[in-house]
mmCIF file of C-alpha atoms in Angstrom:
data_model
loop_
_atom_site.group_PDB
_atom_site.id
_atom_site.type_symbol
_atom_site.label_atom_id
_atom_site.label_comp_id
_atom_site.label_asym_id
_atom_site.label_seq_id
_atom_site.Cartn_x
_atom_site.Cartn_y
_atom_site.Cartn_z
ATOM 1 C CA UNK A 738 -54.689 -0.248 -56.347
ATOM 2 C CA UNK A 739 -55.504 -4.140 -56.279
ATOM 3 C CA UNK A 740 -53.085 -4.275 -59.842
ATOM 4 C CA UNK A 741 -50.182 -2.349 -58.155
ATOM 5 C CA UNK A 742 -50.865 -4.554 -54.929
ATOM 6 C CA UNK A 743 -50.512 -7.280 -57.206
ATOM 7 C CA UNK A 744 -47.740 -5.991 -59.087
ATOM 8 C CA UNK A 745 -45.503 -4.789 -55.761
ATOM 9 C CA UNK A 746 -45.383 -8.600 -54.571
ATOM 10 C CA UNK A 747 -44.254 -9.934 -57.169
ATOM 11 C CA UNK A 748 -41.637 -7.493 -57.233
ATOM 12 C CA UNK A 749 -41.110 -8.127 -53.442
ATOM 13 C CA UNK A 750 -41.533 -4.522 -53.134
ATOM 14 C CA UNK A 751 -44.106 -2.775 -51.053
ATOM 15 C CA UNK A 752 -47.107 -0.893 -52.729
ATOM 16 C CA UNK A 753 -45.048 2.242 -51.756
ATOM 17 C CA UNK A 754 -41.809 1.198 -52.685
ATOM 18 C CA UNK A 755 -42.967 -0.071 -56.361
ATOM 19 C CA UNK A 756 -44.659 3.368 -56.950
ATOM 20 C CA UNK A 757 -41.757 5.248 -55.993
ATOM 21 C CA UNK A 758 -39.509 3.320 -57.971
ATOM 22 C CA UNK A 759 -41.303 3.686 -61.170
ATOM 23 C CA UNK A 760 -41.775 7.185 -60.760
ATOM 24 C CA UNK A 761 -38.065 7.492 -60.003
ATOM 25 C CA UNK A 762 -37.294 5.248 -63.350
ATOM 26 C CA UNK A 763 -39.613 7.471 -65.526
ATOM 27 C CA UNK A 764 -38.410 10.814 -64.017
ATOM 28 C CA UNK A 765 -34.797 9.426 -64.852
ATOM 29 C CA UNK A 766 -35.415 8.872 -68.438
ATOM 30 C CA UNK A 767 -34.966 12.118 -70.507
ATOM 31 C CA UNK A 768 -38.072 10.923 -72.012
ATOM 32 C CA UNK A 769 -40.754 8.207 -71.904
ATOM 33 C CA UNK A 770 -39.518 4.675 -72.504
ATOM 34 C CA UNK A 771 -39.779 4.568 -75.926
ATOM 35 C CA UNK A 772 -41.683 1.015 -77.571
ATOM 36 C CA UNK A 773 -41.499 -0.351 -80.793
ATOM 37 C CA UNK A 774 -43.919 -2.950 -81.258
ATOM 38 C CA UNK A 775 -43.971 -5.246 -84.328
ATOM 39 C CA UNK A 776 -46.412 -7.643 -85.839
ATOM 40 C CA UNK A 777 -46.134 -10.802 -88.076
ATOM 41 C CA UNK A 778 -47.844 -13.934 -88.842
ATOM 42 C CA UNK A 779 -50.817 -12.881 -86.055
ATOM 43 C CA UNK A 780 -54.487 -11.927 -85.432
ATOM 44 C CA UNK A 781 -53.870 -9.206 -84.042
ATOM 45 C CA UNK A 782 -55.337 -10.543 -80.267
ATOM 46 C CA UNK A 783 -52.760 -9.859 -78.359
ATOM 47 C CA UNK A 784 -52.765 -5.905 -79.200
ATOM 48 C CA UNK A 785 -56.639 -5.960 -77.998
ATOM 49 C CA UNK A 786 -55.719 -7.829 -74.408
ATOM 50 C CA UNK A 787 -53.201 -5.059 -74.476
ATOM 51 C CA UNK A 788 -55.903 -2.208 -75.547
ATOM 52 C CA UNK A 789 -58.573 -3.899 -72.526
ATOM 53 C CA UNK A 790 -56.083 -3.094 -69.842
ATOM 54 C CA UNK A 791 -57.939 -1.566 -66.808
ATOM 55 C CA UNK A 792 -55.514 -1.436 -63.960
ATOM 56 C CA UNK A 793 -53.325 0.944 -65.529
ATOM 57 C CA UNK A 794 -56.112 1.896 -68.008
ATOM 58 C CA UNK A 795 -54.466 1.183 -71.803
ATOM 59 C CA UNK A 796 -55.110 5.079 -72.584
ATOM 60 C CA UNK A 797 -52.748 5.879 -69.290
ATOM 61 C CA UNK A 798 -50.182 3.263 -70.746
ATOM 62 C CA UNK A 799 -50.140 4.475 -74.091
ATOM 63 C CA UNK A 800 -50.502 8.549 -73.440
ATOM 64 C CA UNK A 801 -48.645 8.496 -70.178
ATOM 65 C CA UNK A 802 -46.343 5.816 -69.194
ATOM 66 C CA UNK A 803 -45.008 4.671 -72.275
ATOM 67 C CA UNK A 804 -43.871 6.088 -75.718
ATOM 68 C CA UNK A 805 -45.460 3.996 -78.218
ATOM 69 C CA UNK A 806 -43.811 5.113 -81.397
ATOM 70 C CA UNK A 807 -44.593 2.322 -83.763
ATOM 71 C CA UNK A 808 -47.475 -0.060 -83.654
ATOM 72 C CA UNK A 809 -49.034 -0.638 -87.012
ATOM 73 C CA UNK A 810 -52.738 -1.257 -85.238
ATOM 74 C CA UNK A 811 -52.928 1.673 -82.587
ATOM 75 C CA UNK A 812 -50.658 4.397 -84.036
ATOM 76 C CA UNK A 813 -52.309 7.558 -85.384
ATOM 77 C CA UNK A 814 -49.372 8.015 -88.114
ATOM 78 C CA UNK A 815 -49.536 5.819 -91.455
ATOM 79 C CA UNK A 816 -47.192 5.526 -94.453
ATOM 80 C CA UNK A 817 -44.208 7.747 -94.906
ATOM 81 C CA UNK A 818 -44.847 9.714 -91.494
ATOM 82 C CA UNK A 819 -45.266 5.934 -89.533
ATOM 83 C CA UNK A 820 -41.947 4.844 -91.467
ATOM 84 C CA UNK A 821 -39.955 7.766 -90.419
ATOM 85 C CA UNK A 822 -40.779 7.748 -86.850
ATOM 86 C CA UNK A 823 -39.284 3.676 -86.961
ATOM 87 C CA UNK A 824 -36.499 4.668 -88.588
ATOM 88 C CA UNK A 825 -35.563 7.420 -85.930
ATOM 89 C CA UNK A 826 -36.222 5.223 -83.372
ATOM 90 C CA UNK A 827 -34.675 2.472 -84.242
ATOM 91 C CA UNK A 828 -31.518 4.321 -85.337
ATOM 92 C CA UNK A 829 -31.379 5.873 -81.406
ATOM 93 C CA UNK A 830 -31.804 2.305 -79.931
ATOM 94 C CA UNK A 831 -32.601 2.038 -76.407
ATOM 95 C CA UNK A 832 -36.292 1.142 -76.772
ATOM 96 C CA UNK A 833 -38.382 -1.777 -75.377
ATOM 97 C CA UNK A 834 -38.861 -4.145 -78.485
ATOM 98 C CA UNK A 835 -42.393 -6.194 -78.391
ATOM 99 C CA UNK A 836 -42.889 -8.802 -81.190
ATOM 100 C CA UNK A 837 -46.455 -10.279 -82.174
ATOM 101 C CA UNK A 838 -46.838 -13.428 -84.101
ATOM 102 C CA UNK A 839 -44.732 -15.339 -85.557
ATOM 103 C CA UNK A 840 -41.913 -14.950 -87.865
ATOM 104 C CA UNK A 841 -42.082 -17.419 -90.901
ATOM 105 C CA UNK A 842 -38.571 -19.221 -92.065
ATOM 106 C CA UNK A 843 -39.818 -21.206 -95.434
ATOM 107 C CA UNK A 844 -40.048 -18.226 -97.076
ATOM 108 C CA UNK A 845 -39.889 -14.375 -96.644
ATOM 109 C CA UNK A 846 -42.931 -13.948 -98.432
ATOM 110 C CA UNK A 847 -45.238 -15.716 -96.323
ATOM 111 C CA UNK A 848 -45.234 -12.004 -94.204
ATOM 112 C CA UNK A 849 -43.860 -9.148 -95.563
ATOM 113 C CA UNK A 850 -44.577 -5.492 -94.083
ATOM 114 C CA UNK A 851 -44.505 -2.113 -96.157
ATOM 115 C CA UNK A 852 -42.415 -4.553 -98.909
ATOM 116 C CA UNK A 853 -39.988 -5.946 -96.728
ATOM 117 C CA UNK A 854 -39.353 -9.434 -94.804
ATOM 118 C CA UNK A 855 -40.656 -9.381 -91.533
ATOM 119 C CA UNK A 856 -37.713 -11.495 -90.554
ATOM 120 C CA UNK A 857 -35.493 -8.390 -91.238
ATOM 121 C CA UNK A 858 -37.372 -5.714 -89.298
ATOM 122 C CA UNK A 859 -37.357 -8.199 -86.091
ATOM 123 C CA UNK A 860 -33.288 -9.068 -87.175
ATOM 124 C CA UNK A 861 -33.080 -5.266 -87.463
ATOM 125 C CA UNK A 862 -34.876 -3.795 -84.451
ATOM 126 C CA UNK A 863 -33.046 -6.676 -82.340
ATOM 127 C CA UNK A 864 -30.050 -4.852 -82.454
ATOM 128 C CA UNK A 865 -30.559 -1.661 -80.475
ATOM 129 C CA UNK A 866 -33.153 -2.394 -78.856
ATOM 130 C CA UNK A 867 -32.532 -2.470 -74.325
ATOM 131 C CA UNK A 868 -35.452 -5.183 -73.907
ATOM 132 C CA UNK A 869 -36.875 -7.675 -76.381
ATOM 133 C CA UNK A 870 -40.295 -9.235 -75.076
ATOM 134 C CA UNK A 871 -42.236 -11.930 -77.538
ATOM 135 C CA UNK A 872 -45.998 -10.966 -76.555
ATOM 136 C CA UNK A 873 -47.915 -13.806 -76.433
ATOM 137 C CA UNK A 874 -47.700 -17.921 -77.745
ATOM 138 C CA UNK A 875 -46.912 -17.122 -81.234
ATOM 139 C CA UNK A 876 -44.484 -14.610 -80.871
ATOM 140 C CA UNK A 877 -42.623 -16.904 -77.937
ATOM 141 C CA UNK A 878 -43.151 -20.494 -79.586
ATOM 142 C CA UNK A 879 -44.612 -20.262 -83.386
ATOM 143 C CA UNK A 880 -48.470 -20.738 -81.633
ATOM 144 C CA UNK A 881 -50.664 -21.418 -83.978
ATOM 145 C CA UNK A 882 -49.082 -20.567 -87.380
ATOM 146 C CA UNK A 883 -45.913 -23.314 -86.407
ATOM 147 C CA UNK A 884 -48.372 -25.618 -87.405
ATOM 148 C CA UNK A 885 -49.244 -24.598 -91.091
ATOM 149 C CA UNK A 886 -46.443 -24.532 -93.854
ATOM 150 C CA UNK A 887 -45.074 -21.122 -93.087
ATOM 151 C CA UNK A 888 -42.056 -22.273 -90.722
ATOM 152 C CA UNK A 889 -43.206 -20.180 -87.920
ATOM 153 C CA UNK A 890 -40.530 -19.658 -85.022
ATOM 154 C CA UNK A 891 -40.857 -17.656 -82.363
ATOM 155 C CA UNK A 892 -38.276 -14.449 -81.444
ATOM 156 C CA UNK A 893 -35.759 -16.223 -79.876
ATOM 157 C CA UNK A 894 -35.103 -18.399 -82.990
ATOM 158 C CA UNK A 895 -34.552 -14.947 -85.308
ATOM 159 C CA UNK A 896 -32.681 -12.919 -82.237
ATOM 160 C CA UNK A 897 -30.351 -15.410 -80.728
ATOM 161 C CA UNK A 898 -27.304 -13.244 -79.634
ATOM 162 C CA UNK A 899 -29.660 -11.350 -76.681
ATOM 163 C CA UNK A 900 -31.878 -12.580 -74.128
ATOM 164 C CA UNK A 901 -35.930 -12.100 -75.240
ATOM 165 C CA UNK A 902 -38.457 -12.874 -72.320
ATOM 166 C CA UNK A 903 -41.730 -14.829 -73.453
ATOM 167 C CA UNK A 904 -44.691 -14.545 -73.014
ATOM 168 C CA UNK A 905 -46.990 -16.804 -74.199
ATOM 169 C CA UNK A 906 -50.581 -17.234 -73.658
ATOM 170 C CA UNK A 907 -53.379 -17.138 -76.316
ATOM 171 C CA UNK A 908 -53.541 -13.918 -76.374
ATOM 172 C CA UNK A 909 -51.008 -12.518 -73.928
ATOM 173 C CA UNK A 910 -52.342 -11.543 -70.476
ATOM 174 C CA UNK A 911 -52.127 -7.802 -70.004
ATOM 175 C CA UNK A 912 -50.773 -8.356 -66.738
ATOM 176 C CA UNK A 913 -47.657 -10.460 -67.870
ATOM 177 C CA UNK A 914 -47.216 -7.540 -70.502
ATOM 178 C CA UNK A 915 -47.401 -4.563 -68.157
ATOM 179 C CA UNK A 916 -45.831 -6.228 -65.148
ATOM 180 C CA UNK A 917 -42.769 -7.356 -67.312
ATOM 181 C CA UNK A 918 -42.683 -3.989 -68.402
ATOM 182 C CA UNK A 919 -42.756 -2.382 -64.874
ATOM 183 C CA UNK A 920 -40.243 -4.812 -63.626
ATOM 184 C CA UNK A 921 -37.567 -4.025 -66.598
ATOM 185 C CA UNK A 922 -38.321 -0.078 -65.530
ATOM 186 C CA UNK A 923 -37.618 -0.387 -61.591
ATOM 187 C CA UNK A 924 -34.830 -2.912 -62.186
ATOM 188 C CA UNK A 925 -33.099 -2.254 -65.548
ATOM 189 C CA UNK A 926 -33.115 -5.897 -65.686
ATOM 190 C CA UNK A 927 -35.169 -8.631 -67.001
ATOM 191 C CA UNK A 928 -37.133 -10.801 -64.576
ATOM 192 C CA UNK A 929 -35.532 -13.953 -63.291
ATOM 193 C CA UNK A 930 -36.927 -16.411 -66.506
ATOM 194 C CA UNK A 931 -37.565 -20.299 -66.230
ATOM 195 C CA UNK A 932 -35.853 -22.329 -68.990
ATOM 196 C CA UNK A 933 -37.574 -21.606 -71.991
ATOM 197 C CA UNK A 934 -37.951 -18.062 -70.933
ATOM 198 C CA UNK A 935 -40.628 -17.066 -69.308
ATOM 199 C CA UNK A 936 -41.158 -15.414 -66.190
ATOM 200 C CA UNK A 937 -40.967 -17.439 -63.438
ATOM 201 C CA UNK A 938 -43.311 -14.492 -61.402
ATOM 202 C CA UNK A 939 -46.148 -15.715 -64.095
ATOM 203 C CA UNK A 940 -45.051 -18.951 -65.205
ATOM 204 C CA UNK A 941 -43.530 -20.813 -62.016
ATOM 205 C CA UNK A 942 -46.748 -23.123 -61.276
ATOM 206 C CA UNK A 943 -48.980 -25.618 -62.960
ATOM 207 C CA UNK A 944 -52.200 -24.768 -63.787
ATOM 208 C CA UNK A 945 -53.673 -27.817 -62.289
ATOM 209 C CA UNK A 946 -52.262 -27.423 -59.023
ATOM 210 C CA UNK A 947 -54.800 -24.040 -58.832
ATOM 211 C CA UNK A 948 -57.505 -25.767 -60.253
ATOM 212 C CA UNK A 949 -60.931 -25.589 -58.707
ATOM 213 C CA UNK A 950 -62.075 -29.255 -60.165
ATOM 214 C CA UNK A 951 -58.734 -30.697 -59.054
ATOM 215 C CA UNK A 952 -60.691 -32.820 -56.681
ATOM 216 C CA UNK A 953 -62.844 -34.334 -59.337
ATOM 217 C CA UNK A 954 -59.155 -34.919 -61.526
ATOM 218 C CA UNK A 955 -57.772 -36.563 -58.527
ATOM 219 C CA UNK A 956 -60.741 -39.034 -58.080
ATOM 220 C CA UNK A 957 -61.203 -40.352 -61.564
ATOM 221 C CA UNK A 958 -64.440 -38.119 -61.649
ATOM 222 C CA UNK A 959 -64.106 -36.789 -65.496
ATOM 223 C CA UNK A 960 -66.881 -35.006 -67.428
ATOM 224 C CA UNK A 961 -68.089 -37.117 -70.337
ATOM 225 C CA UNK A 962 -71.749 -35.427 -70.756
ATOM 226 C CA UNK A 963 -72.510 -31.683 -70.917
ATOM 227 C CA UNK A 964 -76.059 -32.031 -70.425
ATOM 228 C CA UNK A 965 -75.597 -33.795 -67.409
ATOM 229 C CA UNK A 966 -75.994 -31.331 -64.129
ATOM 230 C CA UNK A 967 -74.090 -33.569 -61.953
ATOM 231 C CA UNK A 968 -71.260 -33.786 -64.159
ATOM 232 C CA UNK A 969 -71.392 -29.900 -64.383
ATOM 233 C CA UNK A 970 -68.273 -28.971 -62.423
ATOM 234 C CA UNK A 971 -66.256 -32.474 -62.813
ATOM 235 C CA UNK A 972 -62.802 -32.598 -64.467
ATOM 236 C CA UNK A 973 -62.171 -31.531 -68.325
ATOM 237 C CA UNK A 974 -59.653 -34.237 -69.542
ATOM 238 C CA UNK A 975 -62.259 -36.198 -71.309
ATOM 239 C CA UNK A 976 -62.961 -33.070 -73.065
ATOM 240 C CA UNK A 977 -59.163 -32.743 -73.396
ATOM 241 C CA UNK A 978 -57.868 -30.137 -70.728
ATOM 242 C CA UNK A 979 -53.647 -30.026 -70.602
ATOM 243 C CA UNK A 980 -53.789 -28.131 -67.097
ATOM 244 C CA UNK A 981 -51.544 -30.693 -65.728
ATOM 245 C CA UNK A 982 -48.938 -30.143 -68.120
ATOM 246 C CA UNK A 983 -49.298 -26.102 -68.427
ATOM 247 C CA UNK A 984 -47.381 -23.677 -66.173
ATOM 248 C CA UNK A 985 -49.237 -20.160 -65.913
ATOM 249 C CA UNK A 986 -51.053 -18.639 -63.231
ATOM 250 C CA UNK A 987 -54.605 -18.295 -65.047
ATOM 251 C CA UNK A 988 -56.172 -20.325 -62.008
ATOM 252 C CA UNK A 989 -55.312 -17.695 -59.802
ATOM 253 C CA UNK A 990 -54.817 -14.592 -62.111
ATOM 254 C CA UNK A 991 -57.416 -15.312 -64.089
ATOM 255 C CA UNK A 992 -58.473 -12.820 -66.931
ATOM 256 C CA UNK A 993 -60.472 -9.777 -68.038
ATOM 257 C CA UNK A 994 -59.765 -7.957 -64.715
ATOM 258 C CA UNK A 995 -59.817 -11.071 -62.405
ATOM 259 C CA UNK A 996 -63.511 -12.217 -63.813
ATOM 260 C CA UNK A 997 -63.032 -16.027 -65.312
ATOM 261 C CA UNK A 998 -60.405 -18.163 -66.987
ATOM 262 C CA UNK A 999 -61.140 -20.856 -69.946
ATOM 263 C CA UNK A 1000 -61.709 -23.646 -67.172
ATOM 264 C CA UNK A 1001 -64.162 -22.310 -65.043
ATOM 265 C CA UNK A 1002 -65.406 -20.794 -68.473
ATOM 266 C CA UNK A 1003 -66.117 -24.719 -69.236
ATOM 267 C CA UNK A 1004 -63.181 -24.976 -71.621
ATOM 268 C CA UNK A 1005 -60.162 -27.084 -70.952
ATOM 269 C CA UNK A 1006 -56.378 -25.597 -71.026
ATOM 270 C CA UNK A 1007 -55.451 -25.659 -74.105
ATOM 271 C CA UNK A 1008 -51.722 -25.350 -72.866
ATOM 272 C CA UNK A 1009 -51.287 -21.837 -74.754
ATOM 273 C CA UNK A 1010 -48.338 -21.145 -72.256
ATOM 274 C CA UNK A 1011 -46.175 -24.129 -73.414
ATOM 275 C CA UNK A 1012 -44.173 -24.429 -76.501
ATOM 276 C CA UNK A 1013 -45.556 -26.933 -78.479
ATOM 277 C CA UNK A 1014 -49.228 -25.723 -78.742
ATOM 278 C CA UNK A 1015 -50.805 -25.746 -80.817
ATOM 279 C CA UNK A 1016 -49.995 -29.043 -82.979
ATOM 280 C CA UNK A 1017 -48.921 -30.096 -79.901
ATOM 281 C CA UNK A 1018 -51.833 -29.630 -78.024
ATOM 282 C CA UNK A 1019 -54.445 -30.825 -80.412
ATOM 283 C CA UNK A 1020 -57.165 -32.411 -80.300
ATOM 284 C CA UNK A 1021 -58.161 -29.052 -78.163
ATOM 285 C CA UNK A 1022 -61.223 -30.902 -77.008
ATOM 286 C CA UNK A 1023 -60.743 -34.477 -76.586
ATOM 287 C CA UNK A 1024 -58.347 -36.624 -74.609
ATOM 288 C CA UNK A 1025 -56.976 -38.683 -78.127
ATOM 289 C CA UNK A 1026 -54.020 -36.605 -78.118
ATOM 290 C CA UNK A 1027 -50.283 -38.085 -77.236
ATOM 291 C CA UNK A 1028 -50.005 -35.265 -74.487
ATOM 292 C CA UNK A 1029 -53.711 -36.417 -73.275
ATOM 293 C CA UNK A 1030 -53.071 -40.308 -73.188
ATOM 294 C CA UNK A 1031 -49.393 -39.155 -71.188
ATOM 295 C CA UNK A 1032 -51.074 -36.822 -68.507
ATOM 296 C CA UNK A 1033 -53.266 -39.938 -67.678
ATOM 297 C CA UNK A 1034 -50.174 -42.797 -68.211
ATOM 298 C CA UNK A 1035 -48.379 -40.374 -65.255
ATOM 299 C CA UNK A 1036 -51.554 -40.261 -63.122
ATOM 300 C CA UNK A 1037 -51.823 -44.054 -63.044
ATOM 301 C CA UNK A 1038 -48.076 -44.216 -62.330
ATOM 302 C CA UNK A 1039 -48.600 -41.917 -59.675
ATOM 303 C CA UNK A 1040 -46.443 -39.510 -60.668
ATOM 304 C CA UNK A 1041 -49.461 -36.843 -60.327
ATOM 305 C CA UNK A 1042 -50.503 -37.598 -56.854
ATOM 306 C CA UNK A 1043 -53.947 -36.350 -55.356
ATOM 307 C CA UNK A 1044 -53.534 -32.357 -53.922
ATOM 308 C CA UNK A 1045 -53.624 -33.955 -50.712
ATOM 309 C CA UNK A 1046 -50.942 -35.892 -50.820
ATOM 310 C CA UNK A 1047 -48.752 -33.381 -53.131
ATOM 311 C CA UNK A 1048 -49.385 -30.940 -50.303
#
C-alpha cells in the first residue's frame, strides 16, 4: 500500500485510479509484458536491488506482473533453451528492453556473451524493442567501468535513433525500476525525462536540498574527525560528499524499503546519479577532487545559499 501510495502521486493518479489502470494495461495485453534484460561490463548489483524488491515483492514481479524471458542471472533456462527463447522474443519485438552495465567501444572483446559482442545484442534488441530503460549508473553513463580502458558508454551512446530512459544510481533503486515500469504500462509512454534522461519524478531535486546535515553544510560546520561525538552528525564534504551537485531523491526515498541512505549511513554522495561518476567523482572520500574544491568555490560565491534563504 505505502509503494502504490507512493507510486499513484507521482503518477498524479489516485491509489485507485493507478490500480485500475494497471490492471486495465495488463488485462489489455494478450499476454504479460514481455522483458528482455541484458547484462555487460557489470557486477551484477543492480539485478539484486531488483531481486530485494518488497513493495511489489520481486517473486510477484517476476511470476505475475511481468514476463521475464531473458535474464542471464534469474532465468531458470540455460544454453540452447535460454538462446531460443531471445531469439523468439526478440524476433516478435514489442518487449521492455533493460540494459545492465556498460557496453565497451575499444574493443568487442572486452565483453562478449555466448561468443558474441555485447555491443550487437544491445544494437540488436534496440530495434524492436517498445521501451529501452539503462538500469542503473553504468548502464546510463559508463559508471564505473568508463573509467578503466574498456571505452565504456552507456545505452544511449550504442542506441541513438530511440529514446532510452536512465537510470542511474549505484545500484539502481528498485523503485525507479518498477515505477518507470508501471508508468510506461498505464501511459504507453515514457515519463517526462530531464536532459540527460532521467526521470524527472526521481531525478528533479538535489540531494542536498533533502539533506538532514544541511544545517551543519550551510554553517561551515564540516566533519573532519570520526571519533569525535560532537562532530557525529556534521556535514560530509571534508570526507568528500557531492550531494550538492547530485539530483536523486535518496534523501527522501531513501533505500532498502525506506530504512537509510549512504548519508545518514555516514557515507558521503558519491554522485552515482550523475554522469561523470565515477572518475568524475573521485576521490569518493575526500574533498581534493575538482568537483569538491567547485561545490565549495560556489558556496563562497554564494551561489549555494543557506536552506533558509533558498526557501
Amino acid at each position: 500500500m505505502k509503494y502504490c501510495a507512493g507510486t499513484a502521486a507521482v503518477l498524479g493518479l489516485s491509489e485507485l485510479e493507478l490500480f485500475s489502470k494497471v490492471s486495465e494495461a495488463l488485462a489489455a495485453s494478450s499476454a504479460k509484458p514481455p522483458v528482455i534484460w541484458l547484462e555487460g561490463q557489470d557486477c551484477a548489483g543492480c539485478t539484486i536491488s531488483f531481486a530485494g524488491a518488497l513493495n511489489p515483492p520481486a517473486s510477484s514481479l517476476i511470476l505475475d506482473k511481468l514476463s521475464i524471458r531473458y535474464h542471464e542471472t534469474l532465468m531458470a533456462g540455460a544454453g540452447y533453451l535460454a538462446e531460443a527463447t531471445y531469439e523468439e522474443t526478440v524476433k516478435a519485438g514489442g518487449y521492455v528492453l533493460c540494459v545492465e552495465g556498460s557496453i565497451p567501444t575499444a574493443d568487442d572483446r572486452f565483453c562478449m556473451v555466448g561468443g558474441r559482442p555485447f555491443r550487437e545484442m544491445v544494437e540488436e534488441t534496440g530495434e524492436k524493442a517498445a521501451a529501452i530503460i539503462a538500469v542503473g549508473a553504468c548502464a546510463a553513463y559508463g559508471g564505473i567501468p568508463a573509467a578503466g580502458p574498456t571505452g565504456a558508454v552507456g545505452v544511449n551512446k550504442i542506441i541513438k535513433h530511440k529514446p532510452v530512459i536512465n537510470l542511474p544510481t549505484c545500484p539502481v533503486h528498485v523503485d525507479h525500476l518498477v515505477g518507470t515500469v508501471l508508468y510506461f504500462l498505464t501511459t504507453g509512454k515514457a515519463p517526462p525525462l530531464d536532459d540527460i534522461g532521467r526521470p524527472k519524478m526521481y531525478f528533479g531535486e538535489l540531494i542536498h536540498d533533502n539533506c538532514r546535515r544541511r544545517y551543519y553544510f550551510d554553517n561551515e560546520m564540516f566533519l573532519t574527525d570520526w571519533n569525535d561525538p560532537a562532530q557525529k552528525n556534521w556535514c560530509l564534504y571534508e570526507k568528500g560528499c557531492k550531494g550538492p551537485d547530485t539530483y536523486a531523491d535518496c534523501a527522501v526515498r531513501r533505500w532498502n524499503d525506506g530504512q537509510n541512505y549512504c548519508i545518514d549511513c555516514g557515507a558521503g554522495c558519491m554522485g552515482c546519479a550523475e554522469p561523470d561518476f565515477y572518475d568524475g567523482m573521485s576521490p569518493l572520500y575526500t574533498a581534493e577532487s575538482e568537483r569538491s574544491r567547485n561545490i565549495m568555490a560556489r558556496k563562497k560565491a554564494g551561489l549555494i545559499p543557506p536552506l533558509e534563504k533558498k526557501a
